[in-house]
């Protein structure tokens, strides 16, 4: 079901990329790099203005990835903050009220995340028709921060193993992710965003809990 459309106040909408083509290409390259190297935080360069709610990296990623054929679901804080009108104006995307119908899902930090298993999973024939979930998180933390969730990451794009520590994800995210990976080649891909940085978690990446004391080499690989 498509979310009700409202007429935007064009004078109040934040601007998009100053150069739509070059801006989209730069952000797309950053997102591709993040998904190609899971666990690596990648700077997202852009000059777009963006809604006051939502990370700059998440906003830029969706500005580059969405078009008029895409359905997107936004969490309540993003809708209330005008992100829907901004994305519709700049990309022509359709807003949907049911996250299961969306090809892209954007979750503001603090909003409840729809279970990954309820999002579009794709199929064995068309795994590319699954959802991409953009999640704004509170931040990345030092190895000694006991409040952060610490994982060891393995899989394609990772040489051996690397570590990732994030604060602001649901407590059962690791369990949800294991179930998500188990349905490969179907499943959801995730982009974690904070500020102007993004980290990719493609469905091929394996997460396992780890002690929060990675080696110096592993910590350097996360940066």
CSV table of C-alpha atoms in Angstrom, one decimal:
chain,number,residue,atom,x,y,z
A,1,UNK,CA,0.0,0.0,0.0
A,2,UNK,CA,1.4,3.4,-1.0
A,3,UNK,CA,1.7,6.0,1.8
A,4,UNK,CA,-0.6,9.0,1.4
A,5,UNK,CA,1.1,11.7,-0.7
A,6,UNK,CA,1.3,15.3,0.5
A,7,UNK,CA,2.1,18.4,-1.5
A,8,UNK,CA,5.6,19.5,-0.5
A,9,UNK,CA,6.4,23.1,0.3
A,10,UNK,CA,9.1,23.5,-2.3
A,11,UNK,CA,10.5,26.6,-0.6
A,12,UNK,CA,11.2,24.5,2.5
A,13,UNK,CA,12.8,21.5,0.9
A,14,UNK,CA,16.5,21.0,1.3
A,15,UNK,CA,18.5,21.0,-1.9
A,16,UNK,CA,19.9,17.8,-3.5
A,17,UNK,CA,23.4,17.4,-5.1
A,18,UNK,CA,24.6,20.6,-6.7
A,19,UNK,CA,25.6,18.4,-9.7
A,20,UNK,CA,23.2,15.5,-9.8
A,21,UNK,CA,25.3,13.3,-12.0
A,22,UNK,CA,28.6,13.7,-10.4
A,23,UNK,CA,27.1,13.7,-6.9
A,24,UNK,CA,25.2,10.5,-7.5
A,25,UNK,CA,28.3,8.8,-9.0
A,26,UNK,CA,30.5,9.7,-6.0
A,27,UNK,CA,28.0,8.5,-3.5
A,28,UNK,CA,27.3,5.3,-5.5
A,29,UNK,CA,31.1,4.5,-5.5
A,30,UNK,CA,31.3,5.0,-1.8
A,31,UNK,CA,28.3,2.7,-1.2
A,32,UNK,CA,29.8,0.1,-3.6
A,33,UNK,CA,33.1,0.2,-1.8
A,34,UNK,CA,31.4,-0.3,1.6
A,35,UNK,CA,29.5,-3.3,0.3
A,36,UNK,CA,32.6,-4.7,-1.4
A,37,UNK,CA,34.6,-4.5,1.8
A,38,UNK,CA,32.2,-5.4,4.7
A,39,UNK,CA,33.1,-3.9,8.0
A,40,UNK,CA,35.1,-1.0,6.5
A,41,UNK,CA,33.8,2.4,7.3
A,42,UNK,CA,33.7,4.5,4.2
A,43,UNK,CA,33.4,8.3,4.0
A,44,UNK,CA,30.4,9.4,1.9
A,45,UNK,CA,31.4,12.6,0.0
A,46,UNK,CA,28.5,14.9,-1.0
A,47,UNK,CA,27.3,18.5,-1.0
A,48,UNK,CA,23.6,17.8,-0.7
A,49,UNK,CA,21.5,19.5,1.9
A,50,UNK,CA,19.4,16.9,3.7
A,51,UNK,CA,16.5,16.7,6.2
A,52,UNK,CA,17.2,17.5,9.8
A,53,UNK,CA,16.3,14.0,10.8
A,54,UNK,CA,18.4,11.1,9.6
A,55,UNK,CA,22.2,10.8,9.0
A,56,UNK,CA,23.8,12.7,6.2
A,57,UNK,CA,25.3,9.4,4.9
A,58,UNK,CA,21.9,7.7,4.8
A,59,UNK,CA,20.3,10.6,3.1
A,60,UNK,CA,23.0,10.8,0.4
A,61,UNK,CA,23.0,7.0,-0.2
A,62,UNK,CA,19.2,7.0,-0.9
A,63,UNK,CA,19.5,10.2,-3.0
A,64,UNK,CA,21.9,8.4,-5.2
A,65,UNK,CA,20.2,4.9,-5.2
A,66,UNK,CA,16.5,5.8,-5.6
A,67,UNK,CA,14.6,6.5,-8.7
A,68,UNK,CA,11.0,6.7,-9.9
A,69,UNK,CA,10.8,2.8,-10.0
A,70,UNK,CA,11.7,2.4,-6.4
A,71,UNK,CA,9.5,2.0,-3.4
A,72,UNK,CA,10.9,3.2,0.0
A,73,UNK,CA,9.7,2.8,3.5
A,74,UNK,CA,10.7,5.4,6.1
A,75,UNK,CA,10.6,5.0,9.9
A,76,UNK,CA,8.3,7.4,11.8
A,77,UNK,CA,10.9,10.0,12.8
A,78,UNK,CA,12.1,10.3,9.2
A,79,UNK,CA,8.5,10.8,8.0
A,80,UNK,CA,7.9,13.4,10.6
A,81,UNK,CA,11.1,15.2,9.8
A,82,UNK,CA,10.3,15.7,6.1
A,83,UNK,CA,12.6,13.0,4.6
A,84,UNK,CA,9.8,11.5,2.6
A,85,UNK,CA,8.9,14.8,0.8
A,86,UNK,CA,12.6,15.5,0.2
A,87,UNK,CA,13.2,12.0,-1.4
A,88,UNK,CA,10.1,12.1,-3.4
A,89,UNK,CA,10.9,15.5,-4.9
A,90,UNK,CA,14.5,14.7,-5.7
A,91,UNK,CA,14.2,11.1,-6.9
A,92,UNK,CA,10.5,10.5,-7.8
A,93,UNK,CA,10.4,7.4,-5.5
A,94,UNK,CA,7.2,6.1,-4.1
A,95,UNK,CA,6.7,6.0,-0.3
A,96,UNK,CA,5.0,2.8,1.0
A,97,UNK,CA,3.3,2.3,4.4
A,98,UNK,CA,4.3,-1.4,4.6
A,99,UNK,CA,8.0,-2.1,4.9
A,100,UNK,CA,7.5,-5.5,3.3
A,101,UNK,CA,6.6,-3.8,0.0
A,102,UNK,CA,9.7,-1.6,-0.1
A,103,UNK,CA,12.9,-2.1,-2.0
A,104,UNK,CA,14.7,0.3,0.3
A,105,UNK,CA,14.1,0.8,4.0
A,106,UNK,CA,15.5,3.8,6.0
A,107,UNK,CA,15.5,3.6,9.7
A,108,UNK,CA,16.3,6.6,11.9
A,109,UNK,CA,18.3,6.0,15.1
A,110,UNK,CA,15.9,5.4,17.9
A,111,UNK,CA,13.0,4.1,15.8
A,112,UNK,CA,12.0,0.4,16.0
A,113,UNK,CA,13.5,-1.7,13.2
A,114,UNK,CA,11.2,-3.9,11.2
A,115,UNK,CA,12.5,-7.5,11.5
A,116,UNK,CA,14.8,-8.3,8.7
A,117,UNK,CA,12.8,-11.5,7.9
A,118,UNK,CA,9.7,-9.4,7.2
A,119,UNK,CA,11.4,-7.3,4.5
A,120,UNK,CA,11.5,-8.3,0.8
A,121,UNK,CA,13.8,-11.3,0.5
A,122,UNK,CA,14.0,-11.7,-3.3
A,123,UNK,CA,13.9,-15.2,-4.8
A,124,UNK,CA,16.3,-17.8,-6.0
A,125,UNK,CA,15.7,-16.6,-9.5
A,126,UNK,CA,15.7,-12.9,-8.7
A,127,UNK,CA,17.7,-12.4,-5.5
A,128,UNK,CA,18.3,-8.8,-6.6
A,129,UNK,CA,14.7,-8.0,-5.8
A,130,UNK,CA,15.3,-8.1,-2.1
A,131,UNK,CA,15.4,-5.0,0.1
A,132,UNK,CA,18.3,-2.8,1.1
A,133,UNK,CA,18.0,-1.6,4.7
A,134,UNK,CA,19.7,1.7,5.6
A,135,UNK,CA,20.1,1.9,9.4
A,136,UNK,CA,21.2,5.1,11.2
A,137,UNK,CA,23.3,4.0,14.2
A,138,UNK,CA,24.6,5.9,17.2
A,139,UNK,CA,28.2,5.4,16.3
A,140,UNK,CA,31.3,3.3,16.0
A,141,UNK,CA,33.3,2.8,19.2
A,142,UNK,CA,36.7,2.1,20.6
A,143,UNK,CA,37.7,-1.5,21.3
A,144,UNK,CA,37.3,-1.0,25.0
A,145,UNK,CA,33.8,0.4,24.9
A,146,UNK,CA,31.7,-2.2,26.7
A,147,UNK,CA,28.4,-0.6,25.6
A,148,UNK,CA,29.1,-1.4,21.9
A,149,UNK,CA,28.1,-4.6,20.2
A,150,UNK,CA,31.3,-6.3,19.0
A,151,UNK,CA,31.5,-8.8,16.1
A,152,UNK,CA,34.0,-10.7,14.1
A,153,UNK,CA,33.2,-10.5,10.4
A,154,UNK,CA,34.1,-13.1,7.8
A,155,UNK,CA,33.1,-13.6,4.2
A,156,UNK,CA,33.6,-12.3,0.6
A,157,UNK,CA,35.5,-9.0,0.5
A,158,UNK,CA,37.2,-9.6,3.9
A,159,UNK,CA,40.8,-10.8,4.0
A,160,UNK,CA,40.7,-13.4,6.8
A,161,UNK,CA,38.5,-11.6,9.4
A,162,UNK,CA,37.9,-8.1,10.6
A,163,UNK,CA,36.0,-6.5,13.5
A,164,UNK,CA,33.1,-4.2,13.8
A,165,UNK,CA,31.7,-2.5,16.9
A,166,UNK,CA,28.4,-0.6,16.7
A,167,UNK,CA,26.0,1.0,19.2
A,168,UNK,CA,22.4,1.6,18.3
A,169,UNK,CA,21.3,-1.7,16.8
A,170,UNK,CA,18.5,-4.0,18.2
A,171,UNK,CA,19.7,-6.4,20.9
A,172,UNK,CA,18.7,-9.4,18.7
A,173,UNK,CA,20.4,-8.1,15.5
A,174,UNK,CA,23.0,-10.8,15.5
A,175,UNK,CA,20.3,-13.5,15.7
A,176,UNK,CA,18.3,-11.7,12.9
A,177,UNK,CA,21.4,-11.5,10.8
A,178,UNK,CA,22.2,-15.2,11.1
A,179,UNK,CA,18.7,-16.0,9.9
A,180,UNK,CA,19.1,-13.6,7.1
A,181,UNK,CA,22.4,-15.1,5.9
A,182,UNK,CA,20.9,-18.6,6.1
A,183,UNK,CA,18.5,-17.9,3.2
A,184,UNK,CA,21.2,-16.9,0.8
A,185,UNK,CA,21.1,-16.1,-2.2
A,186,UNK,CA,17.9,-14.4,-0.9
A,187,UNK,CA,18.1,-12.0,2.0
A,188,UNK,CA,18.5,-8.4,2.9
A,189,UNK,CA,21.6,-6.2,2.5
A,190,UNK,CA,22.3,-3.6,5.2
A,191,UNK,CA,24.0,-0.2,5.2
A,192,UNK,CA,24.9,1.1,8.6
A,193,UNK,CA,25.2,4.9,8.7
A,194,UNK,CA,26.5,7.4,11.2
A,195,UNK,CA,27.3,11.0,10.3
A,196,UNK,CA,29.1,11.0,6.9
A,197,UNK,CA,30.2,7.4,7.0
A,198,UNK,CA,28.7,4.1,5.9
A,199,UNK,CA,29.6,0.5,6.5
A,200,UNK,CA,28.2,-2.3,4.3
A,201,UNK,CA,26.8,-5.6,5.5
A,202,UNK,CA,25.9,-7.7,2.4
A,203,UNK,CA,24.0,-10.8,3.0
A,204,UNK,CA,27.1,-12.9,2.4
A,205,UNK,CA,28.8,-11.6,5.5
A,206,UNK,CA,29.0,-13.8,8.6
A,207,UNK,CA,28.8,-12.1,12.1
A,208,UNK,CA,29.9,-13.7,15.3
A,209,UNK,CA,30.2,-12.2,18.8
A,210,UNK,CA,33.7,-11.5,19.9
A,211,UNK,CA,35.5,-10.2,23.0
A,212,UNK,CA,35.9,-6.4,22.7
A,213,UNK,CA,39.7,-6.5,22.5
A,214,UNK,CA,40.6,-6.9,18.8
A,215,UNK,CA,44.2,-7.0,17.7
A,216,UNK,CA,45.8,-3.8,16.5
A,217,UNK,CA,45.7,-5.1,12.9
A,218,UNK,CA,42.0,-5.9,13.1
A,219,UNK,CA,41.1,-2.6,14.7
A,220,UNK,CA,43.1,-0.8,11.9
A,221,UNK,CA,41.1,-2.7,9.3
A,222,UNK,CA,37.8,-1.4,10.7
A,223,UNK,CA,38.8,2.2,10.4
